[in-house]
Each structure stands twice: as structure tokens, then as C-alpha cells.
Amino acid sequence: MEKENVRIDKWLWAARFFKTRSLAQDAVERGRVRIGGEPVKPARAVKMNDRIMIDNGSDRWEVIVAAISGSRGPAPVARTLYFETDESIARRENDKAARRLYPEPSMDIKGRPTKRDRRAMERVGEE
């Protein structure tokens, strides 16, 4: 599992933060991945004990690199590549609770109303 000079995008893919390596590379290029608070380029090598902040759109993690690997393996092995900080775990739990308690209002919108829905809305407007 130990391998030197692994690119950040390859490590993120191997640690299963992103489904494909190209998604990991795109996130790094957009500045959603930071090492030590600084945005990095996809070719940046990962080192042991690097503090990485990762935002994949739905979740945000703050992890510390525990091992370096450039090959994607099973999920239990991928979890051994990093340690998640306590603050990150608490923040993700709070975000999960907030999503459960306050669902996105647009989730109820199913698209264009049917003829039956339109007539129901007109009846409500007349009253």
C-alpha cells in the first residue's frame, strides 16, 4: 500500500472520495480540495500527515493522510488511508440532521403541472 509520489487526484480516487479519477481531478482544479488551507493542482503529491479539506458537492470532509496509495481497492482498505478529524465528523452529522429536518423546498416540485393539477390551482384561485 505504501507508494511515494502519488498525485492528489489519484489519492482522492483511491480513498473513494470521488467515483472516478476525472471527477477528483475536476474538483481539485475547481478549488474544492485544499491541503493546509491552500488550493492545489491535481499533480500535487500527497504526503503523510497532510491535512486535506475536501468538498464533493454534497459533503465536506477534513481528513489527515494516514497512508499513501495510488490504486483503488475495497472500501474497508480505502478507509485506512485517512483519519477524519473530530470537527469534520461533527459538522457532517449536523449537516445530515439539517437536511433531514429542513428538506429542500424544490424536492416537492415534480415538473410541469398536469391538467388536473392546473384545474385544482384555478379552483383555489377563485375562492
Coordinates of C-alpha atoms in Angstrom, one line a residue:
M1 CA 0.0 0.0 0.0
E2 CA 2.9 2.4 0.6
K3 CA 3.9 4.2 -2.5
E4 CA 5.7 7.5 -2.8
N5 CA 4.7 10.5 -5.1
V6 CA 1.0 9.8 -5.6
R7 CA -0.9 12.7 -7.1
I8 CA -3.7 14.2 -5.0
D9 CA -6.4 13.4 -7.6
K10 CA -5.3 9.8 -7.7
W11 CA -5.2 9.5 -3.9
L12 CA -8.7 11.0 -3.6
W13 CA -10.0 8.4 -6.1
A14 CA -8.1 5.6 -4.3
A15 CA -9.6 6.8 -0.9
R16 CA -13.1 6.7 -2.5
F17 CA -14.0 10.4 -2.0
F18 CA -14.8 10.5 -5.8
K19 CA -16.3 7.9 -8.1
T20 CA -13.8 8.5 -10.9
R21 CA -10.4 10.0 -11.1
S22 CA -11.6 12.6 -13.6
L23 CA -14.2 13.8 -11.1
A24 CA -11.4 14.1 -8.5
Q25 CA -9.2 16.0 -10.9
D26 CA -12.1 18.3 -11.7
A27 CA -12.7 19.0 -8.0
V28 CA -9.1 19.8 -7.4
E29 CA -9.0 22.2 -10.4
R30 CA -12.1 24.0 -9.2
G31 CA -10.5 24.6 -5.8
R32 CA -12.8 22.2 -3.8
V33 CA -9.7 20.4 -2.5
R34 CA -7.3 22.2 -0.2
I35 CA -4.1 21.0 1.5
G36 CA -3.3 23.0 4.6
G37 CA -6.0 25.6 3.6
E38 CA -4.3 26.3 0.2
P39 CA -5.8 25.3 -3.1
V40 CA -3.6 22.8 -5.0
K41 CA -3.2 21.5 -8.5
P42 CA -4.0 17.9 -9.5
A43 CA -0.4 16.9 -9.9
R44 CA 0.5 17.9 -6.3
A45 CA 2.0 14.9 -4.4
V46 CA 0.3 13.7 -1.2
K47 CA 2.5 13.4 1.9
M48 CA 1.9 11.6 5.2
N49 CA 0.1 13.8 7.8
D50 CA -1.2 16.3 5.2
R51 CA -4.5 18.0 6.3
I52 CA -6.8 17.9 3.3
M53 CA -10.2 19.7 3.1
I54 CA -12.5 18.0 0.5
D55 CA -15.8 19.3 -0.8
N56 CA -17.5 17.0 -3.3
G57 CA -20.7 19.0 -3.5
S58 CA -22.9 17.1 -1.1
D59 CA -20.5 16.5 1.8
R60 CA -17.4 18.2 3.2
W61 CA -14.6 16.3 4.9
E62 CA -11.4 17.4 6.7
V63 CA -9.0 14.4 6.8
I64 CA -5.4 13.7 7.7
V65 CA -3.5 11.4 5.4
A66 CA -2.5 8.2 7.2
A67 CA -1.3 6.1 4.2
I68 CA -0.5 6.7 0.6
S69 CA -1.9 4.5 -2.2
G70 CA -2.4 5.1 -5.9
S71 CA -4.6 2.1 -6.5
R72 CA -8.3 1.8 -5.7
G73 CA -9.2 -1.1 -3.6
P74 CA -12.1 -2.2 -1.4
A75 CA -13.9 0.4 0.8
P76 CA -12.5 -1.0 4.1
V77 CA -9.0 -0.6 2.7
A78 CA -9.7 2.9 1.4
R79 CA -10.8 4.0 4.9
T80 CA -7.4 3.1 6.3
L81 CA -5.8 5.8 4.0
Y82 CA -7.0 8.7 6.2
F83 CA -8.3 9.8 9.6
E84 CA -11.3 12.2 9.7
T85 CA -11.0 15.0 12.2
D86 CA -13.5 15.2 15.1
E87 CA -14.7 18.7 13.9
S88 CA -15.3 17.2 10.4
I89 CA -17.4 14.3 11.9
A90 CA -19.5 16.7 14.0
R91 CA -20.0 19.1 11.1
R92 CA -21.1 16.3 8.8
E93 CA -23.6 14.9 11.4
N94 CA -25.0 18.4 11.8
D95 CA -25.4 18.8 8.1
K96 CA -27.1 15.4 7.8
A97 CA -29.5 16.4 10.6
A98 CA -30.3 19.7 8.9
R99 CA -31.0 18.0 5.6
R100 CA -33.4 15.6 7.3
L101 CA -35.2 18.3 9.3
Y102 CA -35.3 21.0 6.7
P103 CA -35.7 19.4 3.3
E104 CA -35.1 21.3 0.1
P105 CA -38.3 23.0 -1.0
S106 CA -37.7 22.2 -4.6
M107 CA -37.9 18.5 -3.9
D108 CA -41.7 18.7 -3.9
I109 CA -41.8 20.1 -7.4
K110 CA -42.3 17.4 -9.9
G111 CA -42.2 19.5 -13.1
R112 CA -45.0 20.8 -15.3
P113 CA -48.5 20.5 -13.7
T114 CA -51.0 18.1 -15.3
K115 CA -54.4 19.3 -16.5
R116 CA -55.9 18.0 -13.3
D117 CA -53.3 20.0 -11.2
R118 CA -53.9 23.2 -13.2
R119 CA -57.7 22.9 -12.7
A120 CA -57.2 22.4 -9.0
M121 CA -54.9 25.5 -8.8
E122 CA -57.6 27.6 -10.7
R123 CA -60.3 26.4 -8.2
V124 CA -58.1 27.6 -5.3
G125 CA -57.5 30.9 -7.0
E126 CA -61.2 31.5 -7.5
E127 CA -62.0 31.1 -3.8

